[in-house]
PDB file of C-alpha atoms in Angstrom:
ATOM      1  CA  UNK K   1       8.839 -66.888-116.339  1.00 47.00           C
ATOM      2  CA  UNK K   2      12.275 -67.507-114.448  1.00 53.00           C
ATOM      3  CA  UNK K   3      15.453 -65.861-115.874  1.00 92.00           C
ATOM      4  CA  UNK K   4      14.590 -64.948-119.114  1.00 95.00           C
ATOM      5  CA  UNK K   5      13.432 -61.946-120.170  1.00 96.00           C
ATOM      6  CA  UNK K   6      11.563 -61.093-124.232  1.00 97.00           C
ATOM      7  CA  UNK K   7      10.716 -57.813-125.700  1.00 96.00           C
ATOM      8  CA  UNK K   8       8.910 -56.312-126.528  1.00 96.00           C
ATOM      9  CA  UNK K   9       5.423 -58.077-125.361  1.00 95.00           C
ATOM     10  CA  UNK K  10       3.894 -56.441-128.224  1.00 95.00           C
ATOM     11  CA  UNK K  11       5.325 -55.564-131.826  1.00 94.00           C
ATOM     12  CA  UNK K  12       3.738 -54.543-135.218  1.00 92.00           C
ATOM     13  CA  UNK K  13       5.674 -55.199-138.575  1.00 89.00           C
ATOM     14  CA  UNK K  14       4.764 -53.267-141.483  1.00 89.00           C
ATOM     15  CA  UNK K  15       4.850 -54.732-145.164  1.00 84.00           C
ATOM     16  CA  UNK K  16       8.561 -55.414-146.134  1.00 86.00           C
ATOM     17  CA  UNK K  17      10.285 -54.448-142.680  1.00 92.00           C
ATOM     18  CA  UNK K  18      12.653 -56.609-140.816  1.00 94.00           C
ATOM     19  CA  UNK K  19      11.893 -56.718-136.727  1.00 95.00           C
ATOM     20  CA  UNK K  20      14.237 -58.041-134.198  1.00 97.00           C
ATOM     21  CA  UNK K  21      12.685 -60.030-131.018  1.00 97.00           C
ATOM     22  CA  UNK K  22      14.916 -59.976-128.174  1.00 98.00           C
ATOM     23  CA  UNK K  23      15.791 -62.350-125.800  1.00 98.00           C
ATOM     24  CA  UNK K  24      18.080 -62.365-122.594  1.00 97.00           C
ATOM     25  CA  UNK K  25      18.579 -64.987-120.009  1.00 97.00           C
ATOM     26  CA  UNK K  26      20.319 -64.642-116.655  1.00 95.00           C
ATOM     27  CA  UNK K  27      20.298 -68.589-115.890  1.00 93.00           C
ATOM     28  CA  UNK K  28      24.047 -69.336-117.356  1.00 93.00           C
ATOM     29  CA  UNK K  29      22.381 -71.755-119.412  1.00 93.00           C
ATOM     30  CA  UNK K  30      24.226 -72.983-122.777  1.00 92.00           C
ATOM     31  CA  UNK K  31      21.135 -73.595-125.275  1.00 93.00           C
ATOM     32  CA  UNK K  32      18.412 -71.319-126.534  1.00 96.00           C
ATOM     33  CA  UNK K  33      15.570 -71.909-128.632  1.00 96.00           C
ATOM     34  CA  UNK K  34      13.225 -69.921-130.686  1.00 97.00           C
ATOM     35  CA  UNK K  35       9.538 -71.392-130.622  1.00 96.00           C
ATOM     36  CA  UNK K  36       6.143 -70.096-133.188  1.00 97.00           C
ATOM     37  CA  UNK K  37       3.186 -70.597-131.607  1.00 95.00           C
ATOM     38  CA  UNK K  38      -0.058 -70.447-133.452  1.00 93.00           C
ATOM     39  CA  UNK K  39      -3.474 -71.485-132.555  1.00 85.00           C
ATOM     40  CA  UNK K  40      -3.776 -75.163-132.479  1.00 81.00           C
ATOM     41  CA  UNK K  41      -0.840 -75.757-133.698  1.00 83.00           C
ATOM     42  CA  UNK K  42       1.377 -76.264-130.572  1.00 87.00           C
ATOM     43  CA  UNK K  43       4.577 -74.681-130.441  1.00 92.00           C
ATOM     44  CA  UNK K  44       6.908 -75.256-133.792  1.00 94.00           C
ATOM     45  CA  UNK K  45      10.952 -74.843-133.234  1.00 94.00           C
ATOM     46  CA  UNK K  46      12.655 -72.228-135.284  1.00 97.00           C
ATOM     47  CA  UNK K  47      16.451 -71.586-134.086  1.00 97.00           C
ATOM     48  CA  UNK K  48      18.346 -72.791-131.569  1.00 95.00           C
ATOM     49  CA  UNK K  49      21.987 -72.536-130.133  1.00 95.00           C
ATOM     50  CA  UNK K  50      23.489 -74.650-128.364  1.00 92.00           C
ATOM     51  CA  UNK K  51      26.786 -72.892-127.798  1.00 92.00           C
ATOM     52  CA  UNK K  52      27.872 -69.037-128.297  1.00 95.00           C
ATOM     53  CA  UNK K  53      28.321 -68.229-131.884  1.00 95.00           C
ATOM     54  CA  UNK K  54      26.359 -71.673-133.134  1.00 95.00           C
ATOM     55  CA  UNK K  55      23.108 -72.162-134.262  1.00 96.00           C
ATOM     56  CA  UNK K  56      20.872 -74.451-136.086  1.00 95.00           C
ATOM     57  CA  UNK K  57      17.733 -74.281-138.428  1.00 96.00           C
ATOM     58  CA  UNK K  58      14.218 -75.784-136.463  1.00 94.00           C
ATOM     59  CA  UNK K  59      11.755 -76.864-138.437  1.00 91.00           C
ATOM     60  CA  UNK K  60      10.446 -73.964-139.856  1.00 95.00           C
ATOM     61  CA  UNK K  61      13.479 -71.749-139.983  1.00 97.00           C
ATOM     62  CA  UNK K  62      12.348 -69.977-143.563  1.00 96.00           C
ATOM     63  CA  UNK K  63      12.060 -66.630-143.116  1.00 96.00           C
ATOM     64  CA  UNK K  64      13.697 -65.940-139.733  1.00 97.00           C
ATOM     65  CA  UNK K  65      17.785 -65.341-138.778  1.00 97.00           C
ATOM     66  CA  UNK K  66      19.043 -65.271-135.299  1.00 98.00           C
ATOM     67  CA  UNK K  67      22.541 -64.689-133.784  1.00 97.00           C
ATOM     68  CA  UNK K  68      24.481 -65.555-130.493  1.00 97.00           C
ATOM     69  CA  UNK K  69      27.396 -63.329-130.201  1.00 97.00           C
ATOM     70  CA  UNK K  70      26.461 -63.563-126.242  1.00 97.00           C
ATOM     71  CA  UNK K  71      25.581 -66.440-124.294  1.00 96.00           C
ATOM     72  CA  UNK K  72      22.882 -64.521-122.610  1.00 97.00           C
ATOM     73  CA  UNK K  73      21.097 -63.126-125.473  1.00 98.00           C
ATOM     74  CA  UNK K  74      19.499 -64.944-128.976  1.00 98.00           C
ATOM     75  CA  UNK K  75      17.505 -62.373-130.974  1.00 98.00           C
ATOM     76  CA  UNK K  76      15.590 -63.792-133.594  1.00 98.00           C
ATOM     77  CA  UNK K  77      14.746 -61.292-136.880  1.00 97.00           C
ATOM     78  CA  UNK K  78      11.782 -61.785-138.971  1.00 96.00           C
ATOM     79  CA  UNK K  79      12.502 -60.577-142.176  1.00 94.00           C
ATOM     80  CA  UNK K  80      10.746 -59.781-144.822  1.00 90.00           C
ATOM     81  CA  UNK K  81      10.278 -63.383-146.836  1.00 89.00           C
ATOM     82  CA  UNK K  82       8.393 -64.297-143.763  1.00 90.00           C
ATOM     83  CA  UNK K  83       5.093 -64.026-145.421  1.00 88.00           C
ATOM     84  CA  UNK K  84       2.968 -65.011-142.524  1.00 91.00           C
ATOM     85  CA  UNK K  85       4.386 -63.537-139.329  1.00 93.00           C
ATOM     86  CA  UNK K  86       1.880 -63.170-136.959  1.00 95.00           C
ATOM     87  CA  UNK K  87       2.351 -65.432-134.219  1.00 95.00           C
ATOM     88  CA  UNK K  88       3.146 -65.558-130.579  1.00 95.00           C
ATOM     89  CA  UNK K  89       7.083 -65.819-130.356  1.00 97.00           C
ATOM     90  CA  UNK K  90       8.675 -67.751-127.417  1.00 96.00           C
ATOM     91  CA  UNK K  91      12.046 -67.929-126.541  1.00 97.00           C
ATOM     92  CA  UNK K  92      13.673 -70.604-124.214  1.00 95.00           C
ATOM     93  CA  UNK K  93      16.527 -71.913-122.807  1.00 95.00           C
ATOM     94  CA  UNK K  94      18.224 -74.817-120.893  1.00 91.00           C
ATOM     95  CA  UNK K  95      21.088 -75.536-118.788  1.00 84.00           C
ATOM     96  CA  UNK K  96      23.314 -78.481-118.602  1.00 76.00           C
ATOM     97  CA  UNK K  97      21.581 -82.069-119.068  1.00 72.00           C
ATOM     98  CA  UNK K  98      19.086 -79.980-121.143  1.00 68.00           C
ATOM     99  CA  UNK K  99      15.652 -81.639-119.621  1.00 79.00           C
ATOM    100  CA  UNK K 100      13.861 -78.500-118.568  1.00 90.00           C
ATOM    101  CA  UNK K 101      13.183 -75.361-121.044  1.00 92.00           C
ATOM    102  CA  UNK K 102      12.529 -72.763-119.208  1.00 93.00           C
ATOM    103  CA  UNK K 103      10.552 -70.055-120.794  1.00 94.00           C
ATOM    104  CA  UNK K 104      10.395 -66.236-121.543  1.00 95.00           C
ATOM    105  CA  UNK K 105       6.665 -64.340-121.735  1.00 94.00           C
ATOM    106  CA  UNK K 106       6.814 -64.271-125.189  1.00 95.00           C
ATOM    107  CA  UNK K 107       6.278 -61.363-128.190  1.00 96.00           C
ATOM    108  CA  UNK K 108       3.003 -60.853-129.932  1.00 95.00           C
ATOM    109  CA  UNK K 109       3.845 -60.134-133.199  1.00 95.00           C
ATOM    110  CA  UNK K 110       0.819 -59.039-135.511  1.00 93.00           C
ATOM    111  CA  UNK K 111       1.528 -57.217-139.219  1.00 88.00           C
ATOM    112  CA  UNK K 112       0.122 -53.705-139.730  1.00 82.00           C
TER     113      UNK K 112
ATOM    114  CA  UNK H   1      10.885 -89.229-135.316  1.00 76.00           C
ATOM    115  CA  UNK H   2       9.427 -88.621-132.068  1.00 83.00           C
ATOM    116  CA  UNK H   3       6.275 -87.239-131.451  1.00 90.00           C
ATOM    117  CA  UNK H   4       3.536 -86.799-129.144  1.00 94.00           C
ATOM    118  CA  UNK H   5      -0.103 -86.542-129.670  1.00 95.00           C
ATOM    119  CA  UNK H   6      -2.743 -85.021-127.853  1.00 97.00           C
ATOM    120  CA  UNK H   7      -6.035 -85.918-128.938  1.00 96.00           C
ATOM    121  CA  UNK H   8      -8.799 -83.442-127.045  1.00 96.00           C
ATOM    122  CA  UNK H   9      -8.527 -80.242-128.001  1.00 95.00           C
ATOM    123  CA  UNK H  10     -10.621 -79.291-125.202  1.00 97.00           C
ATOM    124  CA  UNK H  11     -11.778 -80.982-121.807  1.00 98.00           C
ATOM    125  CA  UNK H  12     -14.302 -79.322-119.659  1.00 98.00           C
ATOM    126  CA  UNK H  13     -14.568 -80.598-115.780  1.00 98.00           C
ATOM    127  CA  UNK H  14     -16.294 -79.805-112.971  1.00 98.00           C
ATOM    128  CA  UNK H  15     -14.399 -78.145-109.723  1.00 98.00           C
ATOM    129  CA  UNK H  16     -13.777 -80.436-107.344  1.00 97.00           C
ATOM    130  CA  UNK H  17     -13.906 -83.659-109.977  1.00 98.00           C
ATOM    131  CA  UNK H  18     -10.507 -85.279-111.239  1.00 97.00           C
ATOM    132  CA  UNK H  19      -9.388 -84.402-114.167  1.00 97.00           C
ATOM    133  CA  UNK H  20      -7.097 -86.240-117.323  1.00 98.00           C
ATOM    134  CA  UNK H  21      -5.341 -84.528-119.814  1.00 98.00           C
ATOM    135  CA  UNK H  22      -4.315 -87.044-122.651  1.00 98.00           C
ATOM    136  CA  UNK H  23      -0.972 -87.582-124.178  1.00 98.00           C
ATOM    137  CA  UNK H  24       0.649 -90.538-126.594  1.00 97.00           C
ATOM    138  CA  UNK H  25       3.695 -90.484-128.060  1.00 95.00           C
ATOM    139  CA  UNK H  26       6.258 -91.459-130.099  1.00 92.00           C
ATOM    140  CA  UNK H  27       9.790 -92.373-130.098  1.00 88.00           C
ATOM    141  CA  UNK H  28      12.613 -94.953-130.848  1.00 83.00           C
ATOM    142  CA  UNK H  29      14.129 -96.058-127.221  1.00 82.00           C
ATOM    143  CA  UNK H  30      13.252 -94.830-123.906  1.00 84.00           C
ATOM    144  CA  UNK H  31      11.321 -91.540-123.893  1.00 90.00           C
ATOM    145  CA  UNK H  32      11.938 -88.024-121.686  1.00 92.00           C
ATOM    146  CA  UNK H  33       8.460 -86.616-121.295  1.00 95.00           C
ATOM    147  CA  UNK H  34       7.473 -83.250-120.028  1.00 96.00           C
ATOM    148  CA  UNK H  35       4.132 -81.665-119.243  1.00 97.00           C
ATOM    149  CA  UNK H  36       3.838 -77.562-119.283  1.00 97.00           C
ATOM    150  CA  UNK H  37       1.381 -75.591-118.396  1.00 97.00           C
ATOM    151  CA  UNK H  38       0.314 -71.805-120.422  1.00 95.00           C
ATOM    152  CA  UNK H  39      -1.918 -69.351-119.336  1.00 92.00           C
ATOM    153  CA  UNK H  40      -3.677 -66.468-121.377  1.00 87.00           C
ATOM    154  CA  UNK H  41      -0.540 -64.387-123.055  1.00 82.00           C
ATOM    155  CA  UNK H  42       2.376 -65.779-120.946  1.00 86.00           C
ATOM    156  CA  UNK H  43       5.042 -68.411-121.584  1.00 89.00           C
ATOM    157  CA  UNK H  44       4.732 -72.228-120.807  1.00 93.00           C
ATOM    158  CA  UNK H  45       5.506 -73.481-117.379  1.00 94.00           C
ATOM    159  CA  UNK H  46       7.303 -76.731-116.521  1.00 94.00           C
ATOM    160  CA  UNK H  47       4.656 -79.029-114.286  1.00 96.00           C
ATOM    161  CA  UNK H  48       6.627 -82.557-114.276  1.00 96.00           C
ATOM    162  CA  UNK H  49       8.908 -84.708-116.642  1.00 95.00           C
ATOM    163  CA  UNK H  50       9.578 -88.131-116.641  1.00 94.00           C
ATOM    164  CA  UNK H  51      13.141 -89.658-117.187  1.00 90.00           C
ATOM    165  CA  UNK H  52      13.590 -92.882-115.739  1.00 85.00           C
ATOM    166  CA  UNK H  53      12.057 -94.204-112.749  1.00 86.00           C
ATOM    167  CA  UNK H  54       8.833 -94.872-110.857  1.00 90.00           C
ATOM    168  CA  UNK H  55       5.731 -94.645-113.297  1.00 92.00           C
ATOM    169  CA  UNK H  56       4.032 -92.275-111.525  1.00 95.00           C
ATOM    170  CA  UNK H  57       5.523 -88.855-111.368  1.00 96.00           C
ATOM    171  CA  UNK H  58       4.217 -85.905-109.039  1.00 96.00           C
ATOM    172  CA  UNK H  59       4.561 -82.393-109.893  1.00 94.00           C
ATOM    173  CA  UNK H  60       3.821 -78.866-109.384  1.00 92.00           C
ATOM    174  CA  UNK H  61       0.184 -77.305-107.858  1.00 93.00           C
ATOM    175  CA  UNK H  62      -0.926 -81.386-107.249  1.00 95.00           C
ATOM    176  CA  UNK H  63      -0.596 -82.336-110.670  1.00 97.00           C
ATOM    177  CA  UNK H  64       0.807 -85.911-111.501  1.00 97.00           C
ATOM    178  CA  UNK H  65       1.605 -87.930-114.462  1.00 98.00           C
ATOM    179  CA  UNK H  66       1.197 -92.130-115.067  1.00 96.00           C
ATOM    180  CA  UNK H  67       4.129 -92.504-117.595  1.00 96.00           C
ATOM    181  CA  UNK H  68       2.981 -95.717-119.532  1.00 95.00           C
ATOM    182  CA  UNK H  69       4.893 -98.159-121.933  1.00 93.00           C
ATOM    183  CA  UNK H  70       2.576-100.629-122.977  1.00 94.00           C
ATOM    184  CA  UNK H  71      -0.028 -97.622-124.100  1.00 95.00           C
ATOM    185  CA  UNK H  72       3.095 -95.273-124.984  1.00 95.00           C
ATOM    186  CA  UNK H  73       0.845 -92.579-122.782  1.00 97.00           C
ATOM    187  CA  UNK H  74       1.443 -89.885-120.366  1.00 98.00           C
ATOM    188  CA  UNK H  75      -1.968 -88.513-119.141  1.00 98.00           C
ATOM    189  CA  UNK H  76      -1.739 -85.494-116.859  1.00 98.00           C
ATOM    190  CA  UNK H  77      -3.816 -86.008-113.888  1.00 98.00           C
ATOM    191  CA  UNK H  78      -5.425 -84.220-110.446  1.00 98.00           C
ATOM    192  CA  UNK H  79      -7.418 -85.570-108.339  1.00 97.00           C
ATOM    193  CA  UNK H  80      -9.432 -82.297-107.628  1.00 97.00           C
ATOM    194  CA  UNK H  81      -9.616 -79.885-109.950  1.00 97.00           C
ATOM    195  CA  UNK H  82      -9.714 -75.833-109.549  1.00 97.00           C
ATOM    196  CA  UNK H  83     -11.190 -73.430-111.315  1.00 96.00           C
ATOM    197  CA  UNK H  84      -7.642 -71.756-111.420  1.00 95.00           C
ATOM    198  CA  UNK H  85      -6.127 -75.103-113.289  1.00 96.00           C
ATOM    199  CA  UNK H  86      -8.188 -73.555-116.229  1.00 97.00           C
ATOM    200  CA  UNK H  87      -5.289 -73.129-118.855  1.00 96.00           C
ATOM    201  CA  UNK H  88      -3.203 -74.627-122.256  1.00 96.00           C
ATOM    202  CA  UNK H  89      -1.580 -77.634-121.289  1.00 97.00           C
ATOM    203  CA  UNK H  90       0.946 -78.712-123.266  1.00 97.00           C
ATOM    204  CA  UNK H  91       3.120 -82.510-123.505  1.00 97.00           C
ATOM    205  CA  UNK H  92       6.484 -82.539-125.211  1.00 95.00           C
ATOM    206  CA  UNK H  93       8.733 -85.408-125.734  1.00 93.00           C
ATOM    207  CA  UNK H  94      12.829 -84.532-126.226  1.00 90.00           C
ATOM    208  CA  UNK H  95      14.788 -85.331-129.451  1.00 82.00           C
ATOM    209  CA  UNK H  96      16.675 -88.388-128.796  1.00 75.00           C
ATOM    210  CA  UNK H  97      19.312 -87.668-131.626  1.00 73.00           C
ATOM    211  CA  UNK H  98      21.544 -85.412-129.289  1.00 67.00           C
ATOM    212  CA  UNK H  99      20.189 -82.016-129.940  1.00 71.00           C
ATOM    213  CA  UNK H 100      18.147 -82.386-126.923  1.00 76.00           C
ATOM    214  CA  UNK H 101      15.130 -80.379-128.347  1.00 85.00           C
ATOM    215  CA  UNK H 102      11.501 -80.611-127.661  1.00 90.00           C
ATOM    216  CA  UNK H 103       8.543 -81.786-130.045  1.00 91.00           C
ATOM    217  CA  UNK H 104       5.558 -80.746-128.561  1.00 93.00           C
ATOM    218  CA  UNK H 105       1.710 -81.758-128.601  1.00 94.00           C
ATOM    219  CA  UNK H 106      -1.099 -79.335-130.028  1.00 94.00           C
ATOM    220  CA  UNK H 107      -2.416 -78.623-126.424  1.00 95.00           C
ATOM    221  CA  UNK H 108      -5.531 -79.132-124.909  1.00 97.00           C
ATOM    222  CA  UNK H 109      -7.312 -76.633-123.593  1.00 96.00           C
ATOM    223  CA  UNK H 110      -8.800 -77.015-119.763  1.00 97.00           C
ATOM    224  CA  UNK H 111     -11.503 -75.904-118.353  1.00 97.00           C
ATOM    225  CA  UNK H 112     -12.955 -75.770-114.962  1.00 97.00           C
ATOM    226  CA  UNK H 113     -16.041 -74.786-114.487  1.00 97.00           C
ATOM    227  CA  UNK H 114     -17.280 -73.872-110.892  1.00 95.00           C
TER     228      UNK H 114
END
């Protein structure tokens, strides 16, 4: 899983709480991305940054916030309008001509 | 819009026997196609992209790729297949509107039976 690092593996959100998913990279890349993954559904885009203190909505962005204070680090926060969290989160990132995503181990998520 | 389709869930193959994992896509001008690879409760690996270039493209653990414009496909292929290639393959196709983002296919899951 290269340079890039998400924690926990494993995290359990009770009803109405807000949980942060970290993610740190060590590549120097520029963009990061924040991936759903559910079963047969592929993997669904829901933040990314291109640049430190930018962002932009995926396609299913509802529910979720992110920051990038740091170019090595995009948490994503599931907050509580997220009805349906549980899903395997990925995180990813990319360096300069952007053609590879290179990917973290991802965070089980699963509501208590 | 690009997109990319994958239409077998699930392909089961003998060890030792080729094996092709099917991909079509979409897109308006000339497509950047990736394949990656998942096994059980990990993240996806790259295996091989294609840009520009020779139709054919080789990439990691013997896997290749036969990038094709009249079909708009871009089957993953081996010629001998492992019991170890059993995994979640994925193929992904890159925004061409700048933000350089990935669209990716359902998956199909592989298996190799021994």
């Amino acid at each position: 899983d290269g340079g890039i690092t998400q924690s926990p593996k494993y995290l359990f959100r009770k009803e109405g709480q807000n949980v942060t998913l970290s993610c740190e990279q060590n590549l120097n890349h520029d963009a990061m991305y924040w991936y759903r993954q559910d079963p047969g559904q592929g993997l669904r885009l829901i933040y990314y940054s291109q640049i430190v203190n930018d962002f932009q909505k995926g396609d299913i962005a509802e529910g979720y916030s992110v920051s990038r204070e740091k170019k090595e680090s995009f948490p994503l926060t599931v907050t509580s309008a997220q009805k349906n969290p549980t899903a395997f989160y990925l995180c990813a990132s990319t360096g300069q001509g952007r053609n590879i995503q290179y990917f973290g181990a991802g965070t089980r998520l699963s509501v208590l | 819009a690009q997109s990319v389709a994958q239409p077998e869930d699930q392909v089961n193959v003998a060890e030792g026997n080729p094996l092709t994992v099917k991909c079509t896509y979409s897109v308006s001008g000339n497509p950047y196609l990736f394949w990656y690879v998942q096994y059980p409760n990990r993240g996806l690996q790259f295996l091989l992209k294609y840009i520009t270039g020779d139709n054919l493209v080789k990439g990691s653990y013997g896997f290749e790729a036969e990038f094709n414009k009249s079909q708009t496909s871009f089957h993953l292929k081996k010629p001998s297949a492992l019991v170890s290639d059993s995994a979640l393959y994925f193929c992904a196709v890159r925004d061409q509107t700048g933000a350089n983002n990935l669209f990716f296919g359902t998956g199909t899951r592989l298996t190799v039976i021994p």
